[in-house]
XYZ file of C-alpha atoms in Angstrom:
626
model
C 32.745 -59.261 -13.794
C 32.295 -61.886 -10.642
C 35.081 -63.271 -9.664
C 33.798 -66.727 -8.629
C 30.024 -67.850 -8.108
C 29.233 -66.485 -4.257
C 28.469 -68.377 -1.559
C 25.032 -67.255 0.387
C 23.100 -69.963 2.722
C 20.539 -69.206 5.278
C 23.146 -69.685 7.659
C 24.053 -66.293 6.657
C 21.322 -64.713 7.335
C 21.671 -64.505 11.170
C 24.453 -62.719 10.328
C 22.037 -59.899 8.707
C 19.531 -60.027 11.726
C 20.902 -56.492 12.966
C 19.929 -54.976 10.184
C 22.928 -52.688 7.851
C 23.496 -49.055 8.086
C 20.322 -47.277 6.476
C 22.914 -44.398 5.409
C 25.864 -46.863 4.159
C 23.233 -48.635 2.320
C 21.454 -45.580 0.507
C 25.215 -45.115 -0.517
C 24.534 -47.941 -3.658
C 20.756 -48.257 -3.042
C 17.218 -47.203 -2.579
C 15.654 -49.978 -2.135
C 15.247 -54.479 -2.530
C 11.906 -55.466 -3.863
C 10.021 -58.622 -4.217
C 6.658 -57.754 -6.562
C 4.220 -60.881 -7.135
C 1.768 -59.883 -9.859
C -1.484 -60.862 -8.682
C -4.231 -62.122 -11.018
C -6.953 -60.294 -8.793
C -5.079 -57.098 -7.451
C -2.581 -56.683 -10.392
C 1.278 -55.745 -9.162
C 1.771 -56.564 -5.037
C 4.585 -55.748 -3.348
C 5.442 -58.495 -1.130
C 8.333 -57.121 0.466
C 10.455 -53.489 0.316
C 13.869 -53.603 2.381
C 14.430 -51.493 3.836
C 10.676 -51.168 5.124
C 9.209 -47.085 4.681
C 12.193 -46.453 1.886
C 10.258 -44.959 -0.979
C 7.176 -43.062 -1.051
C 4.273 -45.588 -1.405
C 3.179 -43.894 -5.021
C 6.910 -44.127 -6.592
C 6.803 -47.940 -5.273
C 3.721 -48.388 -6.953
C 5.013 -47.268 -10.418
C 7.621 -48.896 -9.898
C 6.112 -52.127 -9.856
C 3.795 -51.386 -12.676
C 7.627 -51.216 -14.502
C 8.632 -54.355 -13.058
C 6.726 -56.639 -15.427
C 6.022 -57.212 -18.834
C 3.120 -55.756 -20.669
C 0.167 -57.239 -21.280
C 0.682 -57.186 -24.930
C 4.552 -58.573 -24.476
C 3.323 -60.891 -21.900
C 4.418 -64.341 -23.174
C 4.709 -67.081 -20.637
C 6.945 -70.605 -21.567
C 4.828 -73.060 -23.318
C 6.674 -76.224 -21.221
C 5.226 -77.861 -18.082
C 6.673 -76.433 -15.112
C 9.261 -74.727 -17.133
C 10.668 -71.489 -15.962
C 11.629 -68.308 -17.996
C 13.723 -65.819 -16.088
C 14.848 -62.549 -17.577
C 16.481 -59.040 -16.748
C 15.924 -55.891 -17.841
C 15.706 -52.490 -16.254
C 13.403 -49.243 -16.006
C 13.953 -45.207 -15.498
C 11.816 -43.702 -13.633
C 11.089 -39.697 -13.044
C 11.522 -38.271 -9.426
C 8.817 -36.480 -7.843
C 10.191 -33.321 -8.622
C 11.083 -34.047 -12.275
C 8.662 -32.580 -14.797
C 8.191 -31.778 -18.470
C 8.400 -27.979 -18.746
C 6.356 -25.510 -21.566
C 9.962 -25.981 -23.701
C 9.325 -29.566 -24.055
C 12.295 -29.997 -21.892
C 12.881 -32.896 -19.332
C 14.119 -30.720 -15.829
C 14.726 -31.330 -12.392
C 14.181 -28.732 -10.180
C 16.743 -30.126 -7.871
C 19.303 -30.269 -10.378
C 21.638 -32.813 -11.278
C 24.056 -34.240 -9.076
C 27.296 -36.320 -9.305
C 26.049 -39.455 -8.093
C 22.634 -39.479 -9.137
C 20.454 -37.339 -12.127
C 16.725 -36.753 -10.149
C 15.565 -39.960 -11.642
C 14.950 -43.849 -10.176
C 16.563 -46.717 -11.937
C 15.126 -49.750 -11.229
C 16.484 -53.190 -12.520
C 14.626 -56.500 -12.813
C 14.860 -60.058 -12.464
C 11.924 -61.525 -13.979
C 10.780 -64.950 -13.511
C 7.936 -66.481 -15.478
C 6.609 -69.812 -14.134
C 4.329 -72.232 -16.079
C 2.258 -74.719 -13.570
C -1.075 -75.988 -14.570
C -1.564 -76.636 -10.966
C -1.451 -72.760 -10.436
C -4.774 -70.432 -11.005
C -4.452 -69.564 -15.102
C -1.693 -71.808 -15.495
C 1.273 -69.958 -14.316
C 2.661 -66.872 -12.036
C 4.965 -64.170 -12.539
C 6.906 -62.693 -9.513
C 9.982 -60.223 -10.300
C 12.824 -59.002 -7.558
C 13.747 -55.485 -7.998
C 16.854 -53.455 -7.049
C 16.102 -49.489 -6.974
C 18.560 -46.689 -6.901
C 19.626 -43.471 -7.931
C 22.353 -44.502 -9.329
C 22.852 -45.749 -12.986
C 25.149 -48.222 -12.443
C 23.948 -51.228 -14.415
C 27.495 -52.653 -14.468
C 27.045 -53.269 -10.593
C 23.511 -54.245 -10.485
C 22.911 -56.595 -13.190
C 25.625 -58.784 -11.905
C 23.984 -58.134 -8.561
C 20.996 -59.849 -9.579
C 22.156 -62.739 -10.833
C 22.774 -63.249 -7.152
C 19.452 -61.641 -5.710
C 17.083 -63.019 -8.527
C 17.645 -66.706 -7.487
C 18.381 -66.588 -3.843
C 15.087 -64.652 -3.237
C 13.260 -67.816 -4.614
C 15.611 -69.850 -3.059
C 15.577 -68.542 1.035
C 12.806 -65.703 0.493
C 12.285 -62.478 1.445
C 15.046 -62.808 4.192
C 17.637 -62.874 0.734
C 16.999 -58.951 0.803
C 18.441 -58.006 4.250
C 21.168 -60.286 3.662
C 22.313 -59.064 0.508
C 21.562 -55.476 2.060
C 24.060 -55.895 4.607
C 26.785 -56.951 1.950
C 25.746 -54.287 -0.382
C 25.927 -51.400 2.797
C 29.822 -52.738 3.536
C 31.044 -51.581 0.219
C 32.869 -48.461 -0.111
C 31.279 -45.703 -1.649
C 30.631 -45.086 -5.253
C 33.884 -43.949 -6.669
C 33.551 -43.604 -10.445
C 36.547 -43.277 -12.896
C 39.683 -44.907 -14.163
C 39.605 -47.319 -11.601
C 38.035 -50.805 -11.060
C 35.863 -51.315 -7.909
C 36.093 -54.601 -5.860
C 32.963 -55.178 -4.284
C 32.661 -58.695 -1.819
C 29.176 -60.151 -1.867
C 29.414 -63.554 -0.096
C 32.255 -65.338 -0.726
C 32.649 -63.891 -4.170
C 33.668 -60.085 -5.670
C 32.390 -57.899 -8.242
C 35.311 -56.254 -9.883
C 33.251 -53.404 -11.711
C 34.299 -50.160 -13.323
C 32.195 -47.227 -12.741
C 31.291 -44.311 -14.900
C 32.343 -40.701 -14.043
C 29.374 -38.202 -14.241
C 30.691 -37.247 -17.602
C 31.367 -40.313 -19.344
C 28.884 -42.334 -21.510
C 26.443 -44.430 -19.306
C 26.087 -48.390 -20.532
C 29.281 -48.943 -21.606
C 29.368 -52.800 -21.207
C 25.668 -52.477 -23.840
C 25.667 -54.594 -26.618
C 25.412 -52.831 -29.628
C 25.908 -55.564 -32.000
C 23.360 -57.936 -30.430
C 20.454 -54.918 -29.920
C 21.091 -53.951 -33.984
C 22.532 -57.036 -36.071
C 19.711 -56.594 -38.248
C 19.806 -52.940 -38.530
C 23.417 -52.547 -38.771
C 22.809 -50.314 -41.673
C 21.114 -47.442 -39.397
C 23.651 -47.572 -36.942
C 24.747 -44.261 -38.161
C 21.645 -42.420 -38.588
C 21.100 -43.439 -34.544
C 24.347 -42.226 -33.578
C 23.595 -38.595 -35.170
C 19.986 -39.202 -33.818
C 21.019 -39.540 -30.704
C 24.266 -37.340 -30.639
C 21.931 -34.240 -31.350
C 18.608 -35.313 -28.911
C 16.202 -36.200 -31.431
C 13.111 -38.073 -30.160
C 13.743 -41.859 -30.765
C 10.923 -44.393 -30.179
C 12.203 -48.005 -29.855
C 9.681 -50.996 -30.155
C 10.500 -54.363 -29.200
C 8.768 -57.796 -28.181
C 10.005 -58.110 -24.801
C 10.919 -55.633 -22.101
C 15.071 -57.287 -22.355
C 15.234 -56.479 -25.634
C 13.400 -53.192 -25.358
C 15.566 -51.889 -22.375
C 18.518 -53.359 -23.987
C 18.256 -51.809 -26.936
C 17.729 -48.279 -25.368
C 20.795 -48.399 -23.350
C 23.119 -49.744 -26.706
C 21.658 -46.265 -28.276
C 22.463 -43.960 -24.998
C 25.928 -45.427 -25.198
C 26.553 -45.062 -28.626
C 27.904 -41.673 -28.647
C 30.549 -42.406 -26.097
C 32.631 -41.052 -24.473
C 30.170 -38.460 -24.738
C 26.770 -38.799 -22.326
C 23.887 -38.763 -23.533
C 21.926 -36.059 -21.695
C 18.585 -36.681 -23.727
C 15.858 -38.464 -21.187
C 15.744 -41.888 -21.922
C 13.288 -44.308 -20.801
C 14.428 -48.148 -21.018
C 11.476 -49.514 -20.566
C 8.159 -47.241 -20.392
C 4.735 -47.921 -19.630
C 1.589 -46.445 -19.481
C 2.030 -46.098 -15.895
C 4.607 -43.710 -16.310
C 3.890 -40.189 -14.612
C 4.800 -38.376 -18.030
C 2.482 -40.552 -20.371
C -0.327 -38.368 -20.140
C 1.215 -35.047 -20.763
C 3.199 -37.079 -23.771
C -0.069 -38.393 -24.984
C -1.480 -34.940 -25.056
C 0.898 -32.764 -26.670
C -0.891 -30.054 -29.510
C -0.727 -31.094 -32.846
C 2.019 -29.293 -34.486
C 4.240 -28.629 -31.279
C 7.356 -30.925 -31.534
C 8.183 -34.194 -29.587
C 10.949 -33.332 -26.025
C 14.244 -34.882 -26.760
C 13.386 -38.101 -25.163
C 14.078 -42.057 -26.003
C 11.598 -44.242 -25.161
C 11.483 -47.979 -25.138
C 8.182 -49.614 -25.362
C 6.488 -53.050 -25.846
C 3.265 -51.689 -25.955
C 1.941 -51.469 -29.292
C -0.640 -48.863 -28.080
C 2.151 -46.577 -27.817
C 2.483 -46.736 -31.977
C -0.862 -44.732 -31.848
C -0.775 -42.755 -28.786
C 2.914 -41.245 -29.543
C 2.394 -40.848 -33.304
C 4.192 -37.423 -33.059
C 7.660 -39.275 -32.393
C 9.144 -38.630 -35.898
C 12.008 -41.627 -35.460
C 10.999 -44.997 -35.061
C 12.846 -48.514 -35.162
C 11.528 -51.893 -34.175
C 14.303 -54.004 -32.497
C 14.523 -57.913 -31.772
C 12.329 -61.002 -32.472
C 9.274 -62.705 -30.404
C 11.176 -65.531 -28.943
C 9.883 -68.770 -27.728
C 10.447 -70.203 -23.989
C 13.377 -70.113 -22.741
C 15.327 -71.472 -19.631
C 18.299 -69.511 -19.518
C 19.228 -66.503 -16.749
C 19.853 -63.982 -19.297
C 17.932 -62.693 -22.395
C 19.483 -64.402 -25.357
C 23.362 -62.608 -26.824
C 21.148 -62.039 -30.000
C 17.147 -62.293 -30.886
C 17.023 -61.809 -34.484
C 16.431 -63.562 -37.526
C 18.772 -65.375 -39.706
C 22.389 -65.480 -39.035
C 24.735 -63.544 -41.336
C 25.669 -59.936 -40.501
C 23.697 -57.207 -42.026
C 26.650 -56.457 -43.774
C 26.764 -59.993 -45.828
C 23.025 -59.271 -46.051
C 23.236 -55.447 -47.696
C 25.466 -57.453 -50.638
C 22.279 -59.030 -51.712
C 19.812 -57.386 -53.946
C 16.683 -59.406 -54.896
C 13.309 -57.580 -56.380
C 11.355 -59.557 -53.045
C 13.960 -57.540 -50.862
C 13.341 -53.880 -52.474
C 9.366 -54.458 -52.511
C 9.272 -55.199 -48.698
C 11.207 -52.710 -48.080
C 9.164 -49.984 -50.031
C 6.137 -51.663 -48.255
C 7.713 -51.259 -45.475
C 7.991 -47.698 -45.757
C 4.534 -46.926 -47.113
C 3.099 -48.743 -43.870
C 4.890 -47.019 -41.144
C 5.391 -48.312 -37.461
C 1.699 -49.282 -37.250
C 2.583 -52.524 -39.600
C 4.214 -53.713 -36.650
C 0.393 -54.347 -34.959
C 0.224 -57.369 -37.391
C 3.236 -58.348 -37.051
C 7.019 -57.423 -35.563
C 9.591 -57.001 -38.007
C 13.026 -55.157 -37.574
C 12.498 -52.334 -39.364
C 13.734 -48.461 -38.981
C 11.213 -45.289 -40.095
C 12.781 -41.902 -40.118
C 12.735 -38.878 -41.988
C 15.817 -37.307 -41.296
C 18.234 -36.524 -43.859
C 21.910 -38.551 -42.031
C 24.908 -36.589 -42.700
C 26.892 -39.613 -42.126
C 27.583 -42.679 -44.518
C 27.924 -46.086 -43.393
C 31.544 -47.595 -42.754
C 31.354 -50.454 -45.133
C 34.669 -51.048 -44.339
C 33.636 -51.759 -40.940
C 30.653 -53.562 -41.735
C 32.787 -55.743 -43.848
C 35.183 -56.660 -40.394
C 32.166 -58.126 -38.624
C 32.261 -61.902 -38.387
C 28.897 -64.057 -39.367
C 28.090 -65.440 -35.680
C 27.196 -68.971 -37.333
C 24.728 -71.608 -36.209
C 26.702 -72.836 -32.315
C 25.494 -70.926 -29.815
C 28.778 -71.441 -28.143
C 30.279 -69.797 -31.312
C 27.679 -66.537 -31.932
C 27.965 -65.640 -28.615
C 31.977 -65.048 -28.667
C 31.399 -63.861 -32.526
C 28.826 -61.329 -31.082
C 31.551 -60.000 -28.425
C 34.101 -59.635 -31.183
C 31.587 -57.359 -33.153
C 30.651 -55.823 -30.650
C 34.154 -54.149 -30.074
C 34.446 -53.811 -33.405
C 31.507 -51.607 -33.214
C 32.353 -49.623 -29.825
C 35.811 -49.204 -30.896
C 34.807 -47.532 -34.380
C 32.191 -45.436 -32.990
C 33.970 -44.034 -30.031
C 36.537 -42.771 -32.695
C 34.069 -41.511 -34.683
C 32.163 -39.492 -32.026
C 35.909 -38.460 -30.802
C 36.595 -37.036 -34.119
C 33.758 -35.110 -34.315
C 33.950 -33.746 -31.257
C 37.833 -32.278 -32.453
C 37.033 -29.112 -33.531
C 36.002 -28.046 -30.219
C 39.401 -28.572 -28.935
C 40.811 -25.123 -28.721
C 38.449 -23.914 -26.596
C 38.877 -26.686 -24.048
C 42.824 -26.819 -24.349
C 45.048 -25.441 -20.523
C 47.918 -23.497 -21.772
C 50.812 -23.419 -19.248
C 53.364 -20.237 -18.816
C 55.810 -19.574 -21.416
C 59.648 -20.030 -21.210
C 60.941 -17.504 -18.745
C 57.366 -15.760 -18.368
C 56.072 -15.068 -14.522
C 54.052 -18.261 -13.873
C 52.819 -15.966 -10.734
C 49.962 -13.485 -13.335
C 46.650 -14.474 -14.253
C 46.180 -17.344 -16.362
C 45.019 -16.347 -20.060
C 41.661 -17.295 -19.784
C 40.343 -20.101 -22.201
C 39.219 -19.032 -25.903
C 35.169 -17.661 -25.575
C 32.822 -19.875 -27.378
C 30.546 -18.005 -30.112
C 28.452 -20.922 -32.178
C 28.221 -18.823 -35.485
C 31.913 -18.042 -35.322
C 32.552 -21.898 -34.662
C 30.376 -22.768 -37.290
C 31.947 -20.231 -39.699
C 35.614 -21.388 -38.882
C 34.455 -24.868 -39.044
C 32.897 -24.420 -42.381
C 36.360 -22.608 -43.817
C 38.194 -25.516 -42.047
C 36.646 -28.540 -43.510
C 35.837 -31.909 -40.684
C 38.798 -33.030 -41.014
C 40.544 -36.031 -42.497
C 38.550 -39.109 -40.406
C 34.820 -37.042 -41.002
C 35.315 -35.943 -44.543
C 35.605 -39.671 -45.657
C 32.120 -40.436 -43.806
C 30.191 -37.414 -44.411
C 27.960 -36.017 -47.124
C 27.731 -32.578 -47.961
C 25.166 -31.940 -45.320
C 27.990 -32.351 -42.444
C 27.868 -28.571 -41.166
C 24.211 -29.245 -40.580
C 25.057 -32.055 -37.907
C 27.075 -29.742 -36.173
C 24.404 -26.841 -36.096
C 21.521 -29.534 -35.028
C 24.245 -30.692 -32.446
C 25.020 -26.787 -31.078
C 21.339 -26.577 -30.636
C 20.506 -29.982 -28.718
C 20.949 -31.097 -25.305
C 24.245 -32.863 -25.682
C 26.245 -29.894 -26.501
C 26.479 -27.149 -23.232
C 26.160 -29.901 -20.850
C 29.282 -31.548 -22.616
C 31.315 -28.131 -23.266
C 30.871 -26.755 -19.982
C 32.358 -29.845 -17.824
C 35.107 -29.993 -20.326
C 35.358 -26.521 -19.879
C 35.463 -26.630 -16.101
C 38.160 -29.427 -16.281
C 39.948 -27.281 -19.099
C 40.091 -24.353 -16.242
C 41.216 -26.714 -13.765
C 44.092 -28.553 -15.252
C 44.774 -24.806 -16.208
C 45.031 -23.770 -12.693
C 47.230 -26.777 -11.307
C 49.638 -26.475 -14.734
C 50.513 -23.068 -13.718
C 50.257 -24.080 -9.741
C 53.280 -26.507 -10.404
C 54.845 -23.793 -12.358
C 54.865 -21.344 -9.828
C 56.432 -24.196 -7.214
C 59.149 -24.750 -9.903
C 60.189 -21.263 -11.101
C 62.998 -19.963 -9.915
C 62.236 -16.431 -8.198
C 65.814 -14.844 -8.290
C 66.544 -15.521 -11.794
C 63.097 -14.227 -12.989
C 63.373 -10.564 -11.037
C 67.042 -10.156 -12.337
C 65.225 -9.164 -15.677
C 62.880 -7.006 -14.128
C 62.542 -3.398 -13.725
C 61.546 -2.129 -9.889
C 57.885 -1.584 -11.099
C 57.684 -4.869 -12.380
C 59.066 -6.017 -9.240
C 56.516 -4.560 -7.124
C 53.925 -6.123 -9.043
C 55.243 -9.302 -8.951
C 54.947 -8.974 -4.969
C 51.406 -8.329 -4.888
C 51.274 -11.283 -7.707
C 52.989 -13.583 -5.076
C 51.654 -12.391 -2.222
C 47.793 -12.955 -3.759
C 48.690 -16.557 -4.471
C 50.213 -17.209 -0.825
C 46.889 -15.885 0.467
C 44.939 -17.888 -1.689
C 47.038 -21.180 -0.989
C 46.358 -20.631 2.580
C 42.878 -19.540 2.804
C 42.219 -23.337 0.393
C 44.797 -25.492 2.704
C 42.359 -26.364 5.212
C 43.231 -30.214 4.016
C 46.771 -29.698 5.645
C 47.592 -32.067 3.101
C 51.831 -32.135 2.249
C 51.244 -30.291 -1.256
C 49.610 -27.362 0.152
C 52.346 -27.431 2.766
C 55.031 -27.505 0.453
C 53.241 -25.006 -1.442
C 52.951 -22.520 0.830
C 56.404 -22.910 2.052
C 57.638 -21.865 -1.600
C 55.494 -19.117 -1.829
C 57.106 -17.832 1.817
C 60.619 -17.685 0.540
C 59.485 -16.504 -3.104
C 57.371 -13.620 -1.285
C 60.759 -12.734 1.070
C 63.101 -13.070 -1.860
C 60.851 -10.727 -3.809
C 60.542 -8.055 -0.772
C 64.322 -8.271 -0.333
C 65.043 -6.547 -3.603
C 62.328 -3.968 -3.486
C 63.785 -0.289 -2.290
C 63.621 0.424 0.908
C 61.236 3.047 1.152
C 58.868 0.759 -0.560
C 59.575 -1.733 1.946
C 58.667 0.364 4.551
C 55.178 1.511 2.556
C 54.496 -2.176 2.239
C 55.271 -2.220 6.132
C 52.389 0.298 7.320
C 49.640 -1.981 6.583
C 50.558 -4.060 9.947
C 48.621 -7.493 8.435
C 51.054 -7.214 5.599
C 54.283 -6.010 8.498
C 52.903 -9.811 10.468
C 53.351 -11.520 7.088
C 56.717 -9.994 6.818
C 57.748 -10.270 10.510
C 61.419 -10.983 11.239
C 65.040 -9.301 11.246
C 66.624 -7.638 8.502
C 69.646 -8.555 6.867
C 70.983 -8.113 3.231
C 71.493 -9.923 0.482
C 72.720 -9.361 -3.587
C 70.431 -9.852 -6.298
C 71.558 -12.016 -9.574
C 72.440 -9.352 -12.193
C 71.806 -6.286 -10.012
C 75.114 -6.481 -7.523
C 74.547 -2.584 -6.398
C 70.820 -3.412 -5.266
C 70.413 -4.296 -1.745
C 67.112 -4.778 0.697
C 66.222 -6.376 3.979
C 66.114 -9.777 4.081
C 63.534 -11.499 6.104
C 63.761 -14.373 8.558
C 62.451 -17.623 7.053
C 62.223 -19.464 10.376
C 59.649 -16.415 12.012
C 56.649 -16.212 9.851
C 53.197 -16.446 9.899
C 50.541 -15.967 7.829
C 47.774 -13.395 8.803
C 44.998 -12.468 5.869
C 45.100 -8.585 4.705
């Protein structure tokens, strides 16, 4: 969201002339791009700010992504009419590869703010001039970065895009310098406020757990496929190779981001490709796979009809969108299909025309899309789930206003998020146990061990699972087949990623639950109902965690201040009770005898008036590891 349209001049630009912080900028940002796609020389990069910041080969496939293919390559029909459009690319690092498993990897790993690949998004613009060689030129401005944030950088285009035109290539440093003032990524709960100009973008940024895309349009991408909206989900929710065809690279890269958001909040960990080319580093290893060895878990989006021969292996297909004709405005149209009721008006109507096209359509396959584009889906897997007709039924028909279908198409699409973010939420339930913190029980010794978190065994899942039922949401929705789901589901690439971050966090929460227990218990009242041996364990227990606190309260934050200042008196309180020959053995280990330092007194214990120990000093202490 933008606040209020920015205000950027070439005044501003002097401003710029020093040039922002290469390392503040790299923060948000690889790279600003203006690529000119030359009629002799194919795709030129006119400019790259900051100069030297990408390798010259992963700026060259880069701008092979930047434009439309030849076979989507439409330009507008009107004299000296313009057609501008966004849309955005994913491109490998140099390090990723496509292993013998059929496995996307990075041998760097995956980080927190970036996962080894290039995202690139695009502001097209088209130009018709029959002054100009052929009629016309094409010239896009690309933002690069690590960082999936599509939230922050379409918006960010809509300023670029135009200004570039507008004041040329000296747009890039002076949106660079705004761009290297912002804070750094911080993704969560919390809305960003990032100034550009005059104006703000007030975005909200995904945590490296949560579903990418979330601001997709689902209902737009799929109006007229609303019925396979469920088959997706389970295709994607389990990794299955996924080939999406569309007219134009908008709708293409549109359409793949909808899909990689649809199982929110889960993230879709399959490798996804908005908008890929022949260009693309992994094309020929793709296009020569052996005959029988199955597709990687990878969703591609493609406007390349070629690609309907060369990756005939893909074993899920579906054709998105409509050709559209010229077009003036900034953004690809809120919906590009045919006709204007909702799929779900439309599946009420049987006709004999209907059920013959659509068993032509199946006989044909994909490749009866090189004749002509048609939203269609082909797919031979067997969906466990049904479609919601009761949701269907809740979409609104958009109508003929623009005005109208566009705030019709942002109703649905809630209507859509909202039902399948309960539905993946549901059927991600079952796992709960094993990601569930337990905190101490009433009057228990928050100062022991933790009981660590249930162990995950897939066949004993499965079993329980199967004896359990999917509960009440699931068992409405699904066939008989449901278990299967979860088996394919165990098995793809969704699941361990998933499990073990929950699983961390799980561990975590369980580690500060019982941390805040231990600064709330109190100390006397728990060793009044314990024997001595018990006692003496319960110093060790204490005197662990006072070790730990300080070896991890480097921060010298107030917490771990407070903390350790608890755990002081607890540890003294403790030693106090303990007999005094056991004091002095716990004495004789002179690290332990500097923990303890100070002068003995004596002191009565709650509910044991007759036992008596040394009490030590709280004002002389100091902490010394054993």
């Amino acid at each position: 969201m933008m606040s209020h349209a920015p205000s950027l001049s070439a005044s501003s630009v002097a401003a710029a002339a020093a040039g922002p912080d290469p390392a503040a900028l790299r923060r948000w940002v690889a790279a600003f791009c203006i690529i000119r796609f030359d009629l002799e020389q194919g795709q030129v990069v006119e400019e790259c700010y900051p100069p030297s910041a990408l390798p010259p080969d992963l700026l060259l496939l880069a701008a092979f992504s930047s434009f439309p293919d030849s076979t989507s390559h439409h330009l507008p029909r009107h004299r000296s009419s313009l057609h501008d459009s966004l849309f955005s690319f994913r491109l490998p690092s140099p390090h990723h590869h496509i292993n013998n498993n059929n496995t996307d990897t990075d041998t760097d790993g995956e980080e927190e703010e970036g996962d080894g690949f290039l995202y690139g998004f695009v502001f097209n613009r088209q130009r018709q001039d029959p002054r100009l060689p052929r009629g016309g030129e094409q010239k896009s401005v690309v933002i690069l970065s690590h960082l999936p944030f599509s939230s922050v950088f379409r918006l960010l285009l809509q300023i670029l895009g135009p200004l570039c035109f507008d004041l040329g290539p000296s747009a890039l440093s002076l949106v660079a310098s705004h761009v290297a003032s912002w804070p750094p990524p911080s993704p969560g709960h919390h809305p960003m406020s990032l100034p550009i100009g005059s104006a703000s973008l007030r975005v909200l940024l995904p945590d490296a757990a949560a579903a990418l895309f979330p601001d997709s349009d689902l209902f737009s991408s799929f109006r007229g496929l609303l019925l396979h909206l469920w088959t997706l989900w389970e295709l994607v929710l389990i990794a299955a190779p996924l080939l999406v065809v569309a007219p134009s690279p908008p709708q293409c890269s549109d359409a793949v981001a909808a899909l990689v958001s649809l199982v929110a909040p889960l993230r879709c960990r399959a490798d996804f490709r908005p908008y890929f080319t022949i260009h693309d580093p992994d094309f020929p290893r793709l296009n020569s796979l052996p005959d029988g060895l199955p597709f990687p878990p990878m969703l591609l989006g493609v406007t390349n009809l070629f690609f309907l021969r060369a990756l005939k292996s893909i074993p899920n297909v579906i054709s998105v969108g409509s050709p559209a004709p010229s077009s003036s405005r900034l953004l690809p149209p809120a919906s590009s299909t045919a006709g204007t009721a909702t799929a779900a008006a439309a599946a009420k109507k049987f006709s004999p025309s209907r059920l013959l096209n659509a068993v032509k359509l199946r006989r044909d396959g994909p490749l009866c899309l090189m004749t002509e584009h048609r939203e269609a889906f082909w797919s031979a897997y067997a969906p466990a789930t049904k479609p919601d007709t009761a949701v269907l039924n809740r979409l609104v028909d958009a109508g003929v206003s623009p005005r109208i279908e566009e705030s019709m198409s942002v109703v649905n699409n809630e209507i859509l998020r909202r039902h399948f973010l309960e539905l993946t939420t549901n059927f991600l339930a079952p796992f709960g146990p094993y990601l569930r913190a337990t905190a101490p029980s009433e009057g228990s010794s928050p100062f022991v061990d933790p009981p660590p978190l249930p162990p995950f065994r897939a066949d004993e899942f499965l079993d329980g699972l199967a004896a359990r039922g999917p509960g009440k949401f699931l068992s409405k929705r699904m066939r008989s087949n449901w278990l299967d789901l979860y088996r394919r589901f165990l098995e793809g690439r969704n699941f361990m990623p998933w499990f073990q971050k929950r699983r961390a966090a799980a561990e975590q929460e369980q580690q500060r639950v019982w941390r805040e227990a231990r600064m709330s218990v109190d100390v006397q009242k728990l060793i009044s109902k314990m024997s001595e041996l018990e006692r003496v364990d319960l110093f060790n227990a204490v005197e662990k965690h006072l070790l730990r606190e300080v070896q991890h309260s480097g921060s010298g934050t107030a917490d771990s201040a407070a903390t350790s200042q608890k755990l002081k008196k607890d540890l003294q309180t403790v030693f106090n009770v303990l007999p005094k020959d056991m004091q002095q053995l716990l004495l004789s280990n002179p690290k332990r005898a500097a923990l303890l330092h100070g002068s003995p007194e004596h002191t009565k214990v709650p509910g044991n008036p007759s036992l008596q120990g040394s009490i030590i000093s709280q004002t002389d202490l100091s902490i010394f590891p054993l």
